[in-house]
Coordinates of C-alpha atoms and ligand atoms in Angstrom, one line a residue:
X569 CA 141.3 143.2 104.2
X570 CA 140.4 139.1 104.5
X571 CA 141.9 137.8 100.9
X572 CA 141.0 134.0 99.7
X573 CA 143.4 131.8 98.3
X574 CA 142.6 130.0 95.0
X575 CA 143.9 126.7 95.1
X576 CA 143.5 123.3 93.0
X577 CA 141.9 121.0 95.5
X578 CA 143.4 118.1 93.6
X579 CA 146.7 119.1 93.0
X580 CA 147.3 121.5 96.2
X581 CA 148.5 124.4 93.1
X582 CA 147.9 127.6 94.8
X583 CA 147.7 130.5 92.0
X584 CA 146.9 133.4 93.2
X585 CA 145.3 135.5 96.1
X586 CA 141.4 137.5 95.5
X587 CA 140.5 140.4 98.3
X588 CA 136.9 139.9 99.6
X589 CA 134.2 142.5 99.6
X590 CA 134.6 145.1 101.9
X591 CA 131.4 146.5 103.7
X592 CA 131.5 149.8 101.7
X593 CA 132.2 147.8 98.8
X594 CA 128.9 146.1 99.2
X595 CA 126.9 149.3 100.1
X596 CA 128.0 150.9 97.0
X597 CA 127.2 147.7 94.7
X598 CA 124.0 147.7 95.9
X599 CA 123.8 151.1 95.3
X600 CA 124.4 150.4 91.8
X601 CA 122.3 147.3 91.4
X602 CA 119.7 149.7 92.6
X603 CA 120.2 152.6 89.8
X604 CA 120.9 149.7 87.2
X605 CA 117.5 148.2 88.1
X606 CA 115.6 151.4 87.0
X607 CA 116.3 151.1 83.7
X608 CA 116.9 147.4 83.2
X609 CA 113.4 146.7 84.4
X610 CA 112.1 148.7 81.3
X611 CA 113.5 146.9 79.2
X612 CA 111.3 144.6 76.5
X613 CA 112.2 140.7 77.5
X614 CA 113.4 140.3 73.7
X615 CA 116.0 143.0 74.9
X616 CA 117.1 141.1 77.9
X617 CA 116.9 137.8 76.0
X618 CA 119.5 138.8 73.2
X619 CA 122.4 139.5 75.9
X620 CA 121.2 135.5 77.1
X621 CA 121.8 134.6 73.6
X622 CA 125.1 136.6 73.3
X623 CA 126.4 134.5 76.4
X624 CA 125.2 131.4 74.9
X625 CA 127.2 131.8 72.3
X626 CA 130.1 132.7 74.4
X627 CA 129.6 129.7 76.3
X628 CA 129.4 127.3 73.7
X629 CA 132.6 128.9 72.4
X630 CA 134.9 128.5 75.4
X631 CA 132.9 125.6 77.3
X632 CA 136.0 123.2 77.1
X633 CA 138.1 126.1 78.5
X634 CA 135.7 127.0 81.3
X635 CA 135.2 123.3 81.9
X636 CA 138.8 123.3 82.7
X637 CA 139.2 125.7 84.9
X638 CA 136.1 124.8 86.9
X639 CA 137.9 121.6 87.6
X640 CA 140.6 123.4 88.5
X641 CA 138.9 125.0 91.4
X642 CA 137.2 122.2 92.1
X643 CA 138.7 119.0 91.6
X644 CA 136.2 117.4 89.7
X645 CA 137.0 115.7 86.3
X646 CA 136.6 118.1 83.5
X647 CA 133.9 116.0 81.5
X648 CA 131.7 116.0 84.5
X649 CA 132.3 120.3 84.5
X650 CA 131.4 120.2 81.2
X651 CA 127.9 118.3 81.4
X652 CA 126.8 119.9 84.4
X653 CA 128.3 122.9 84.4
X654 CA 128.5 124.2 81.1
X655 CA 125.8 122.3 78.6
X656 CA 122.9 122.5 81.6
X657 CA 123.8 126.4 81.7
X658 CA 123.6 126.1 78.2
X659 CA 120.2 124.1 77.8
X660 CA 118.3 126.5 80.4
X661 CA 119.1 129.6 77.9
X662 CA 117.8 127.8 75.2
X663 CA 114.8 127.0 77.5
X664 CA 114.3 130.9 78.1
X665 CA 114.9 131.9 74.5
X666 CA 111.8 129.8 73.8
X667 CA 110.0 130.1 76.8
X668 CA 110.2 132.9 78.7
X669 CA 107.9 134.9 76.5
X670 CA 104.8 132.5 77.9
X671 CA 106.1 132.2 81.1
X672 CA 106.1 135.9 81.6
X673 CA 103.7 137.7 79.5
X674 CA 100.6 138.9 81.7
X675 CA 98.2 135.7 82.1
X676 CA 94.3 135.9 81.4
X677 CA 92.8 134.6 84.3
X678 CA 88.5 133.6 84.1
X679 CA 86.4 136.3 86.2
X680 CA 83.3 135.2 88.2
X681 CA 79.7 135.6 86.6
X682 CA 78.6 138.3 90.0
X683 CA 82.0 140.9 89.1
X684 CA 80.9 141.1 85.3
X685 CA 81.6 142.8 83.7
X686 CA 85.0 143.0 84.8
X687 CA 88.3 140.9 83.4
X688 CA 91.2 140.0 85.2
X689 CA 94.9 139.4 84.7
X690 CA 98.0 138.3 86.7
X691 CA 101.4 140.8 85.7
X692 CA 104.7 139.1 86.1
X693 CA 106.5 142.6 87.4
X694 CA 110.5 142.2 88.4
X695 CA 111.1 142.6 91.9
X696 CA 114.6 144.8 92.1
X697 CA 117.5 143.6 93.5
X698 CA 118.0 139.5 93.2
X699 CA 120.5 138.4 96.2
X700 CA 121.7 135.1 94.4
X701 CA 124.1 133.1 97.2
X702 CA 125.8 130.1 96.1
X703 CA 127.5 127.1 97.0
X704 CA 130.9 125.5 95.9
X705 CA 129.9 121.8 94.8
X706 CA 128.5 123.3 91.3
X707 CA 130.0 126.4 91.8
X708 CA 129.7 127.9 88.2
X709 CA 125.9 126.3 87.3
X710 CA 124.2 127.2 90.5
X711 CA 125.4 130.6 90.4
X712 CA 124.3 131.4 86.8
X713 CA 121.3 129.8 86.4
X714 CA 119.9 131.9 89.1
X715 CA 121.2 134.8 87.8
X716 CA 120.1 134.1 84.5
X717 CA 116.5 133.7 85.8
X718 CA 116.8 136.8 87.8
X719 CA 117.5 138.5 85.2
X720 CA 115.6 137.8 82.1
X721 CA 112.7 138.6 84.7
X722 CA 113.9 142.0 84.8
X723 CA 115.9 141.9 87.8
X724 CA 119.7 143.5 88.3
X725 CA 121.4 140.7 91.0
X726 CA 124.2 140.9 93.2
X727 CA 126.0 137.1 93.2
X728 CA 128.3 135.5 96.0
X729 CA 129.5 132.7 94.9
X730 CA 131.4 130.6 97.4
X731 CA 135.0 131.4 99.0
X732 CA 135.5 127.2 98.6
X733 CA 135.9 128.1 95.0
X734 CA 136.7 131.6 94.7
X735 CA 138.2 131.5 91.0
X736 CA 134.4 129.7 89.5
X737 CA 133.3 133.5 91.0
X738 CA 136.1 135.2 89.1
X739 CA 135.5 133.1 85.8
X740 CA 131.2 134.0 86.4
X741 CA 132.4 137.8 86.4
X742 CA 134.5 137.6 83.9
X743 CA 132.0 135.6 81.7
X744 CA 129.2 138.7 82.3
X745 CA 131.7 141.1 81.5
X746 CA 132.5 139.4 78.2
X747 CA 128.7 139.7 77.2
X748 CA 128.7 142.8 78.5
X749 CA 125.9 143.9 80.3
X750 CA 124.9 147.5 81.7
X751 CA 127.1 148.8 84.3
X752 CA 125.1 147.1 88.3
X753 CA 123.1 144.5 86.1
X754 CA 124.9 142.1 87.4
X755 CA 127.7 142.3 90.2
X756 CA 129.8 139.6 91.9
X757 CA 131.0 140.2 95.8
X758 CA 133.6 138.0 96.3
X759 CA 134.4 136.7 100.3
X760 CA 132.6 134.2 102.5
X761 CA 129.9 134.2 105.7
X762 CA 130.4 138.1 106.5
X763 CA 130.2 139.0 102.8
X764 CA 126.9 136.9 102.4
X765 CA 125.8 138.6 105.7
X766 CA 126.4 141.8 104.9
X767 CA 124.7 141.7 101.3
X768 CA 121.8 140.1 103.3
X769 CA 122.0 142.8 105.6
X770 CA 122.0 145.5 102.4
X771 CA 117.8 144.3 102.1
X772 CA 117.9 143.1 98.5
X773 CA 114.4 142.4 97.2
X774 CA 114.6 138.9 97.3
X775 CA 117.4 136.1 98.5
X776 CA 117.8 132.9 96.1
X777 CA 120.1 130.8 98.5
X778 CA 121.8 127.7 97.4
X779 CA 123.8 125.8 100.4
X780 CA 123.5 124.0 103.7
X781 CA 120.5 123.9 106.2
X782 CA 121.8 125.8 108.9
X783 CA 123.0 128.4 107.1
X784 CA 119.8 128.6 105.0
X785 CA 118.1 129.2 108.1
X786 CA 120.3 131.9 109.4
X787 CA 119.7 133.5 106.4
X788 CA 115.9 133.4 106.4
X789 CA 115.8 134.5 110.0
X790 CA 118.2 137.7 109.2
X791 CA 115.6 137.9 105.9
X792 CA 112.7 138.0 108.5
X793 CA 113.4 141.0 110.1
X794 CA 112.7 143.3 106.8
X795 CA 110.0 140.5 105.2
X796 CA 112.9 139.5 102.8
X797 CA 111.7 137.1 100.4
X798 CA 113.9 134.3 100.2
X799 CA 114.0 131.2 98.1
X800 CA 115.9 127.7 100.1
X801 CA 118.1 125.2 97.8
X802 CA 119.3 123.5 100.9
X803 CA 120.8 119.9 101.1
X804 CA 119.4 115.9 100.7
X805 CA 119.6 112.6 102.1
X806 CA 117.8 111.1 98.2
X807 CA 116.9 107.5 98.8
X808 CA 117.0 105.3 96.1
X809 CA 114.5 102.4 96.1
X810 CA 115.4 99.3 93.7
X811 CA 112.4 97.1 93.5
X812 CA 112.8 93.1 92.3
X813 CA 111.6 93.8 88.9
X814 CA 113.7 96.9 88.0
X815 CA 116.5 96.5 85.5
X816 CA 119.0 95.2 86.9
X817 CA 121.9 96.6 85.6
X818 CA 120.9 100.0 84.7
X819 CA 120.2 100.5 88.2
X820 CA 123.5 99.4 89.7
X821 CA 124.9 101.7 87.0
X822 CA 122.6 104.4 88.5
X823 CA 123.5 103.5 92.0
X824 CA 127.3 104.0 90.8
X825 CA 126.9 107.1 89.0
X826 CA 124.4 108.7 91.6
X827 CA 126.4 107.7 94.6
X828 CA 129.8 108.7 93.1
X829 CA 129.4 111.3 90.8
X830 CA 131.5 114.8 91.6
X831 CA 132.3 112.4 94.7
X832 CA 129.3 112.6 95.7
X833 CA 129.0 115.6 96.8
X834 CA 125.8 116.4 94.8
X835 CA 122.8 117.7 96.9
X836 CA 120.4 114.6 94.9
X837 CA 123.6 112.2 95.2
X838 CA 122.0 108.9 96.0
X839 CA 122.9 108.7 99.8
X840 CA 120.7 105.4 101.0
X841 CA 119.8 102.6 98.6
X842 CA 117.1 100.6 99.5
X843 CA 117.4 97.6 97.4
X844 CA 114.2 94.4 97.4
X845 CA 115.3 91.4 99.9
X846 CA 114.9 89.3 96.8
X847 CA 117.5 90.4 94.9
X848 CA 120.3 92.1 97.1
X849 CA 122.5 89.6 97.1
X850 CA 123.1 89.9 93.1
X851 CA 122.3 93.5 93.3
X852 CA 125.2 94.4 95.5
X853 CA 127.9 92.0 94.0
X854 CA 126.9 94.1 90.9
X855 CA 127.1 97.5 92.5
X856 CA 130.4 96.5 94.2
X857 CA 131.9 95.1 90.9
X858 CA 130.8 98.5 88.8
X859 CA 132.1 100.6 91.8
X860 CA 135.1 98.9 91.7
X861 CA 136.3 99.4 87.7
X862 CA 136.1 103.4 88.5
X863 CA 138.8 104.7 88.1
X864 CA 140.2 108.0 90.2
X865 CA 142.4 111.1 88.8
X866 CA 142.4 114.2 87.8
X867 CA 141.4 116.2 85.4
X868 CA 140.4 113.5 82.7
X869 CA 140.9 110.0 81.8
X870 CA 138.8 109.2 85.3
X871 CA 135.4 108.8 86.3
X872 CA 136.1 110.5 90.0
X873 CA 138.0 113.7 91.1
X874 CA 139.0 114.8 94.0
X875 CA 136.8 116.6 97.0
X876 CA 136.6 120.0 97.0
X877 CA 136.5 121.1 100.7
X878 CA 138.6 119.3 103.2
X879 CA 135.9 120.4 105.9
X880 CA 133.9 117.6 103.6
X881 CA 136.3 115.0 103.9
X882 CA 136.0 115.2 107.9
X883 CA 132.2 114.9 107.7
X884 CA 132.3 111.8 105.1
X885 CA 134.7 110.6 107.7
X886 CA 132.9 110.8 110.7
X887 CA 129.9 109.5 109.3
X888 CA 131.5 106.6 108.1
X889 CA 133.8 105.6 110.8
X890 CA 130.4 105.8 113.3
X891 CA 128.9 103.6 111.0
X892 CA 131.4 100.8 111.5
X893 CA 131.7 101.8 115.5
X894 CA 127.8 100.8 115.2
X895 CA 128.6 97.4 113.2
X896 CA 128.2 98.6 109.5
X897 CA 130.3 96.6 106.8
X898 CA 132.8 98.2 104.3
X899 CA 132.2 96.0 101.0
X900 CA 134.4 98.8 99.2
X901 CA 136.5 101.5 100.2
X902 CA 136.3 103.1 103.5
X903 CA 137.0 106.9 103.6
X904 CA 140.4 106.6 104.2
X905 CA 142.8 108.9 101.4
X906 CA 145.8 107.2 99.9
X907 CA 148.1 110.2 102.3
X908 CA 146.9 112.0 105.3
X909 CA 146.5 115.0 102.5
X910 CA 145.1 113.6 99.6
X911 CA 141.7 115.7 98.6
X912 CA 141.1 111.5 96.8
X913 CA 138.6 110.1 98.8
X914 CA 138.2 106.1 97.6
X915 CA 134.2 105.5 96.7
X916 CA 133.3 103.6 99.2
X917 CA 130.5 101.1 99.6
X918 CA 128.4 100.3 103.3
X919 CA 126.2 97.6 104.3
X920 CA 124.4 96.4 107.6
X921 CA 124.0 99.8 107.5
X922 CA 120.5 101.0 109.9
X923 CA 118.1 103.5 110.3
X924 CA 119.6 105.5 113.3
X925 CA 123.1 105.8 112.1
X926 CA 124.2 109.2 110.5
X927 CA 125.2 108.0 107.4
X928 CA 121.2 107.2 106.9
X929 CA 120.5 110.5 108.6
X930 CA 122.3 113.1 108.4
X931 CA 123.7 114.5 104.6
X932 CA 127.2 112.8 104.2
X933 CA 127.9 114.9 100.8
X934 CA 130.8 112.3 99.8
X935 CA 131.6 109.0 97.8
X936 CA 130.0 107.0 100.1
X937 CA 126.6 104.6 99.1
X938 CA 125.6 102.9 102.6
X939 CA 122.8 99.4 101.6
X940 CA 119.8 98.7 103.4
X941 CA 116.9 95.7 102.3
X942 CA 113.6 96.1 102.7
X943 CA 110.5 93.5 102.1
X944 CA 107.4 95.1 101.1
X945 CA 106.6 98.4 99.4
X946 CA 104.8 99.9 102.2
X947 CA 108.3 99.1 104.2
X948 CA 110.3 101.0 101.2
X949 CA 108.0 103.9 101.2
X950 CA 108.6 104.5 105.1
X951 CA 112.5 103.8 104.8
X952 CA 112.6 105.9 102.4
X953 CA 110.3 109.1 104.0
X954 CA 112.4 108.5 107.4
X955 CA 114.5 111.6 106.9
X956 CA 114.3 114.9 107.9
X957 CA 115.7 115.6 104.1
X958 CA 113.2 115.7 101.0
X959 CA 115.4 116.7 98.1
X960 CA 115.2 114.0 95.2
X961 CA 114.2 110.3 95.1
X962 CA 114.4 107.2 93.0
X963 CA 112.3 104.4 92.4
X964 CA 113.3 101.4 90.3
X965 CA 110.5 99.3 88.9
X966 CA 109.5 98.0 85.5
X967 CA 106.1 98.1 86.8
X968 CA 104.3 101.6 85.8
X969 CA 101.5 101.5 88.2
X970 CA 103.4 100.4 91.2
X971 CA 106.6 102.9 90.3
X972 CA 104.1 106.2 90.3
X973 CA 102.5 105.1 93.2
X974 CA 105.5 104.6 95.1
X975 CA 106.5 108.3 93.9
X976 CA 104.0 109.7 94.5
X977 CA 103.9 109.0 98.3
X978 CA 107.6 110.3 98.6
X979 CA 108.1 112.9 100.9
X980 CA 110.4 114.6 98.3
X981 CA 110.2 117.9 95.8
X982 CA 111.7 115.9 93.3
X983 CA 111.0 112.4 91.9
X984 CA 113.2 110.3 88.8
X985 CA 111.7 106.4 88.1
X986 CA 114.0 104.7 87.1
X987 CA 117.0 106.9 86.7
X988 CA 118.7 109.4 89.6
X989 CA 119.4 112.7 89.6
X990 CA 118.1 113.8 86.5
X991 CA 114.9 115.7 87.2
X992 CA 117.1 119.3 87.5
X993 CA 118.3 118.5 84.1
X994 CA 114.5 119.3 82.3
X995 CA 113.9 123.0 83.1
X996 CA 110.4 122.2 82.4
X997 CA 110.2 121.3 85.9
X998 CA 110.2 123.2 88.5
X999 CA 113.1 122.1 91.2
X1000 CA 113.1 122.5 94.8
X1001 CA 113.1 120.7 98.4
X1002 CA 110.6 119.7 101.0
X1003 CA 111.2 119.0 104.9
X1004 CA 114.5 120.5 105.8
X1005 CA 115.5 120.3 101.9
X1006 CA 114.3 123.7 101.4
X1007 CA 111.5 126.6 100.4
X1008 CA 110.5 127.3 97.2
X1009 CA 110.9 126.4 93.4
X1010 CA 112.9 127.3 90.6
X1011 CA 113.3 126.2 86.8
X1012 CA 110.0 125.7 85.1
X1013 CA 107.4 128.1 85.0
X1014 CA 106.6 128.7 88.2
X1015 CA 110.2 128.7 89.1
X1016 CA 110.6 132.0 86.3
X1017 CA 107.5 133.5 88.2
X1018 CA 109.0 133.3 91.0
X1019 CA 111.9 135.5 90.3
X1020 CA 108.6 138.0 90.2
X1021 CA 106.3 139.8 91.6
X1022 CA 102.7 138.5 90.3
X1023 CA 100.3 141.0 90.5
X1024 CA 96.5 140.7 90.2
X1025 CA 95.0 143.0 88.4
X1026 CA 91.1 143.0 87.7
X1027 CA 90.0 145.7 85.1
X1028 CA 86.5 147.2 85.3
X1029 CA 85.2 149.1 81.5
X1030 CA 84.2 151.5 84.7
X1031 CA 81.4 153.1 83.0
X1032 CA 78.8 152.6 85.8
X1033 CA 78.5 155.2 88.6
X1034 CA 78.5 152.4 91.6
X1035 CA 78.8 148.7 92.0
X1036 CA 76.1 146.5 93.8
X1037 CA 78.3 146.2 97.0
X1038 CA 79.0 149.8 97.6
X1039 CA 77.5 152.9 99.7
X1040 CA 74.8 153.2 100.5
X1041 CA 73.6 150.5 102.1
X1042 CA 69.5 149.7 101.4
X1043 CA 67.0 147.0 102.4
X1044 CA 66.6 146.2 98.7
X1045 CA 71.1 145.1 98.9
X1046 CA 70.1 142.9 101.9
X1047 CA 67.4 140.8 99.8
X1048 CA 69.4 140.8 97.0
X1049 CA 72.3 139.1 98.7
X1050 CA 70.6 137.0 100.9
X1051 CA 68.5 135.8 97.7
X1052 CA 71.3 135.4 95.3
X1053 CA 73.1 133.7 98.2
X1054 CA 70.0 130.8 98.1
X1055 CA 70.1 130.5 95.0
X1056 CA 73.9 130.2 94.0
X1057 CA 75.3 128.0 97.3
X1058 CA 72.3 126.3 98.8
X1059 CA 72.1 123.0 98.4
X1060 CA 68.2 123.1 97.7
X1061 CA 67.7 127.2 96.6
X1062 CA 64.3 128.4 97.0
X1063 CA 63.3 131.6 95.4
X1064 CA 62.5 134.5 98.4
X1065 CA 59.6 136.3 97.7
X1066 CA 60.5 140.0 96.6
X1067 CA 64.2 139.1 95.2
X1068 CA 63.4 139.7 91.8
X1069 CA 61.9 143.4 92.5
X1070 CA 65.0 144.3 94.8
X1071 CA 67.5 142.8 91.9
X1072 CA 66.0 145.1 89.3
X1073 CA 65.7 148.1 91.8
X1074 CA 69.1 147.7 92.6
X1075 CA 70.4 147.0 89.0
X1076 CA 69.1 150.1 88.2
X1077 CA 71.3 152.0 90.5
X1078 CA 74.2 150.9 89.2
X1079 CA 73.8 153.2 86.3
Ligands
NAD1126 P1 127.1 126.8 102.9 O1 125.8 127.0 103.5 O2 128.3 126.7 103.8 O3 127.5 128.1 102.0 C1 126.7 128.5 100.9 C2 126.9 130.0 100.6 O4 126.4 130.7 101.7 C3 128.4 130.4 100.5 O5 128.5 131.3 99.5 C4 128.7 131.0 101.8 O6 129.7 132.0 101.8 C5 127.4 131.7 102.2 N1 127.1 131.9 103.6 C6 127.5 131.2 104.7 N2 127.0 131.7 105.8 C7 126.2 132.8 105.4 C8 125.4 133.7 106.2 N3 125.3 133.6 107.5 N4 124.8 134.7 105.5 C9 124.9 134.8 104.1 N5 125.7 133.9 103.4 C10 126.3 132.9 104.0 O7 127.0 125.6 101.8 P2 128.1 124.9 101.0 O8 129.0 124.1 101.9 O9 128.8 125.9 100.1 O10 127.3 124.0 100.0 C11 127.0 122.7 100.3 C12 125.5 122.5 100.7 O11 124.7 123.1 99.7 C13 125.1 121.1 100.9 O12 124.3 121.0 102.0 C14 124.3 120.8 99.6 O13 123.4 119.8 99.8 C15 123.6 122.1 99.4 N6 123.2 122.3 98.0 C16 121.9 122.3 97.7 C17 121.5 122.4 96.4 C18 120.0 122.4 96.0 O14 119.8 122.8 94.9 N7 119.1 122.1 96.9 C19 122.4 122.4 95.4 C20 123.8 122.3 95.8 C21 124.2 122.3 97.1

C-alpha cells in the first residue's frame, strides 16, 4: 500500500506516515457518496445550511489552530493561513447563509406572447456525486470551498486533496467529522495521480478540478469518455500593468505583495509587471527597496515562508537561470536557497526581462517578479494578452475611463484596478480562467448554479385538447404561420388575405 509522508516543508519535521486510497477503497466510497446522495438531495437548503453554520462556528473557534497547522504542511507563515485559508472559508459561508436561498430557489423566467398561455421556470436540481480534486498551494481553502458549494446544492462529494500536503486533507476530514455530517456526505481519499485517476475513473457526476494545465487536461479527456462534466481551475501567468498616473506607492506595495505572497506560488501571483517607460526608473528602485525590507522565516514574525514543493523550487529555478542565460538582470535575489536544502527561496526581482523568455511565458509559481516597460496603452494591452494564460490581471491607473477600458480588453476571467489578486476574495463574483487558465466558473451565482443541474421547465394550465403546432396538419396551420410569420419578423409586414379566417378557424381547434 503507497503511504505519504507528512512533513514540514520549512523545517524538514517529518511526523507521521498516511496510507493512500486503495482502489476498493475508492469503489466502496463512491458507493457510499451514492447512497448518501439519495437522501441528502432531499433535504430543504435551510437543512443543509445549518451544518454550514455549525462549521462556521467551528472554524472561527479553532482558526488560529488550523492556521497553524496549515503552515505546518505548508510552509507558509501562519497569518497568511489564516487570511486565506481560514477567514475566506469563513466569509463564503456567510455568503451562502445569506445567499444561497436566491441563488438556488427555481427562477421565473418571461414566456413568449405565441406559447401563452404557458409559464416557465429554470430548477436548480443537485447533480450526485461532486468529484472535488485539489491542489497543495491553498490546500485547505480550495478544497473546502468547493465542497462547501457542492454541497449546499445538494450534492454528497468525494475530495482529494493533494499528496504535497497530505495532513491539510487529514485536518479537512477531521474538520467535517467535527460538524458531523451524514455518513458518504462528504468523503476524503487520500493518495496522489492514481487516487485522482481512479476516483475519475469511478464516473462521479461532475469533476471540480483545481491544479495544473496538463493535468487538467488529462482529466477532462478521461472525463470525456463518459460526458463527465468537469469544471478547470488551472494555472496563470497575471500581468500587472502600472500606468504613469497610478499611485505610486500603493502599487509597488501591490507588486510586492502580489509577486511574493505564499512565495509566490498563488495561481493570480503577479508574474509580469508591465510598468509605463515614464516612470520605471522610480517605480523599480521602489519595488526593489519594499522587496528588500521583507523579511523571511517561519511560522510568524515574517512576511515569506518557505516553498512547499521542492519540484517548485526546480521550476522557479530553471526559469530564472534561462532568463539570465538570455541576458535578464537580477536587481534582487536570484533563486538561489541559503543551503542546497533550504525549502527558503530569496524573492527575487528580474529586469531586461523579454517577451520569449519562460519566465514571461510559461507559469513560474515562485518568488520571482520579472520587469518589462512599455510606451503606449495599446502596447500594454498586447504585452499583457501575449500569454497563453488568462487567469487574473491588474491595471494601475488613477484614470477611471482609461483603467476599465484597458480591463476590459484583457484576455483574462478575472480583472482587479488598482489592487491584485483580490477579485477571489468577493464571492459575489464569479471566479474562473480563460485561454489555458481554465473552464468554467465558480463563486457567485452562477458559480452556485453550476454545482447544478438547471432544468427548464415550461408549465402549460393544459386545459386545451391540442396546441396550434400539433397533428394534424391543415391548409388553414400553413396560412396562419406564414401570416403570423409577416407580420411578427418582417421588416415591412403586410397582412395576407385569408389569415384572419384561418387564425380564428384554427383557434377554435385548440379547444
Ligand atoms: P497538479 O495538477 O499537479 O495536482 C492537482 C491535483 O490533481 C492533486 O490532488 C493531484 O494528486 C491530482 N492529480 C494529478 N494527476 C491526476 C490525474 N491524472 N487524474 C486525477 N487527479 C490527478 O497541481 P498542483 O501542483 O497541486 O497545483 C499547482 C497548480 O494549480 C498550478 O498550476 C496553479 O496555478 C494551479 N492552481 C490554480 C488555481 C485556480 O483557481 N485557477 C488555484 C490554485 C492553483
Amino acid at each position: 500500500m503507497a503511504v505519504l509522508t507528512l512533513q514540514n516543508p520549512a523545517t524538514g519535521q517529518t511526523t507521521g506516515t498516511l496510507e493512500e486510497a486503495t482502489p476498493e477503497q475508492v469503489q466502496q466510497t463512491m458507493l457510499r457518496a451514492r447512497s448518501a446522495f439519495a437522501s441528502w438531495s432531499k433535504t430543504t437548503l435551510a437543512e443543509r445550511l445549518d451544518y454550514l453554520v455549525r462549521l462556521r462556528h467551528y472554524l472561527a473557534l479553532h482558526g488560529e489552530e488550523l492556521a497553524l497547522k496549515i503552515s505546518q504542511d505548508t510552509g507558509k507563515v501562519s497569518l497568511e493561513a489564516f487570511m486565506t485559508e481560514i477567514f475566506v472559508t469563513l466569509d463564503t459561508i456567510r455568503f451562502y447563509e445569506k445567499n444561497a436561498h436566491r441563488m438556488l430557489s427555481p427562477q421565473k423566467v418571461p414566456t413568449n406572447l405565441v406559447l401563452w398561455p404557458k409559464k416557465s421556470y429554470i430548477h436548480y436540481k443537485p447533480m450526485g456525486v461532486v468529484a472535488v480534486i485539489s491542489p497543495w498551494n491553498y490546500p485547505f481553502q480550495l478544497a473546502v470551498i468547493p465542497v462547501l458549494s457542492a454541497l449546499v446544492a445538494g450534492n454528497t462529494v468525494i475530495l482529494k486533496p493533494s499528496e504535497v500536503t497530505p495532513a491539510t486533507g487529514m485536518l479537512i476530514e477531521e474538520l467535517f467529522r467535527a460538524v458531523p455530517l451524514p455518513d458518504g456526505v462528504v468523503s476524503v481519499l487520500h493518495g496522489g495521480r492514481e487516487v485522482g485517476q481512479a476516483l475519475v475513473s469511478e464516473r462521479p457526476d461532475k469533476i471540480f478540478f483545481t491544479g495544473a494545465v496538463a493535468t487538467g487536461k488529462k482529466i477532462m479527456a478521461a472525463a470525456a469518455e463518459h460526458l463527465i462534466p468537469v469544471e478547470l481551475e488551472l494555472g496563470g501567468k497575471d500581468p500587472m500593468i502600472v500606468f504613469e498616473d497610478a499611485h505610486l506607492d500603493r502599487a509597488a506595495n501591490a507588486a510586492v505583495w502580489g509577486a511574493f505572497t505564499n512565495s509566490g506560488q498563488v495561481c493570480m501571483s503577479v508574474e509580469r509587471l508591465y510598468v509605463h517607460e515614464s516612470i520605471y526608473a522610480d517605480f523599480l528602485e521602489r519595488v526593489k527597496q519594499k522587496a528588500s525590507a521583507l523579511r523571511q522565516g517561519y511560522p510568524d514574525q515574517a512576511e515569506i515562508g518557505s516553498m512547499t514543493s521542492p519540484q517548485q523550487i526546480g521550476i522557479v529555478r530553471s526559469h530564472v537561470e534561462e532568463a539570465l542565460a538570455k541576458g535578464a538582470a537580477v536587481v534582487l535575489g536570484g533563486s538561489i536557497p541559503a543551503t542546497p536544502d533550504s525549502m527558503f527561496l530569496p524573492p527575487t526581482i528580474l529586469t531586461n526581462v523579454t517577451a520569449d523568455m519562460k519566465i514571461m511565458q510559461e507559469e513560474t509559481f515562485g518568488p520571482v517578479l520579472p520587469i518589462m516597460t512599455f510606451a503606449t496603452e495599446d502596447e500594454a494591452v498586447r504585452l499583457a494578452n501575449s500569454s497563453p494564460y488568462g487567469l487574473n490581471a491588474s491595471v494601475w491607473s488613477q484614470d477611471k475611463t482609461r483603467a476599465r477600458r484597458v480591463a476590459e480588453q484583457l484576455e483574462s476571467g478575472n480583472v482587479c484596478i488598482n489592487d491584485v489578486i483580490i477579485s477571489y476574495a468577493n464571492p459575489h463574483l464569479p471566479f474562473g480562467g480563460v485561454k489555458q487558465s481554465g473552464i468554467g466558473r465558480y463563486r457567485g451565482p452562477s458559480g452556485l448554479q453550476a454545482f447544478t443541474h438547471s432544468v427548464s421547465i415550461i408549465h402549460d394550465p393544459g386545459t386545451r385538447k391540442r396546441e396550434v403546432n400539433w397533428y394534424p396538419y391543415t391548409e388553414d396551420q400553413r396560412r396562419l404561420f406564414i401570416g403570423l410569420t409577416e407580420l411578427l419578423y418582417a421588416r415591412k409586414p403586410t397582412w395576407k388575405q385569408g389569415t384572419l379566417g384561418a387564425i380564428w378557424r384554427e383557434w377554435k381547434r385548440l379547444f
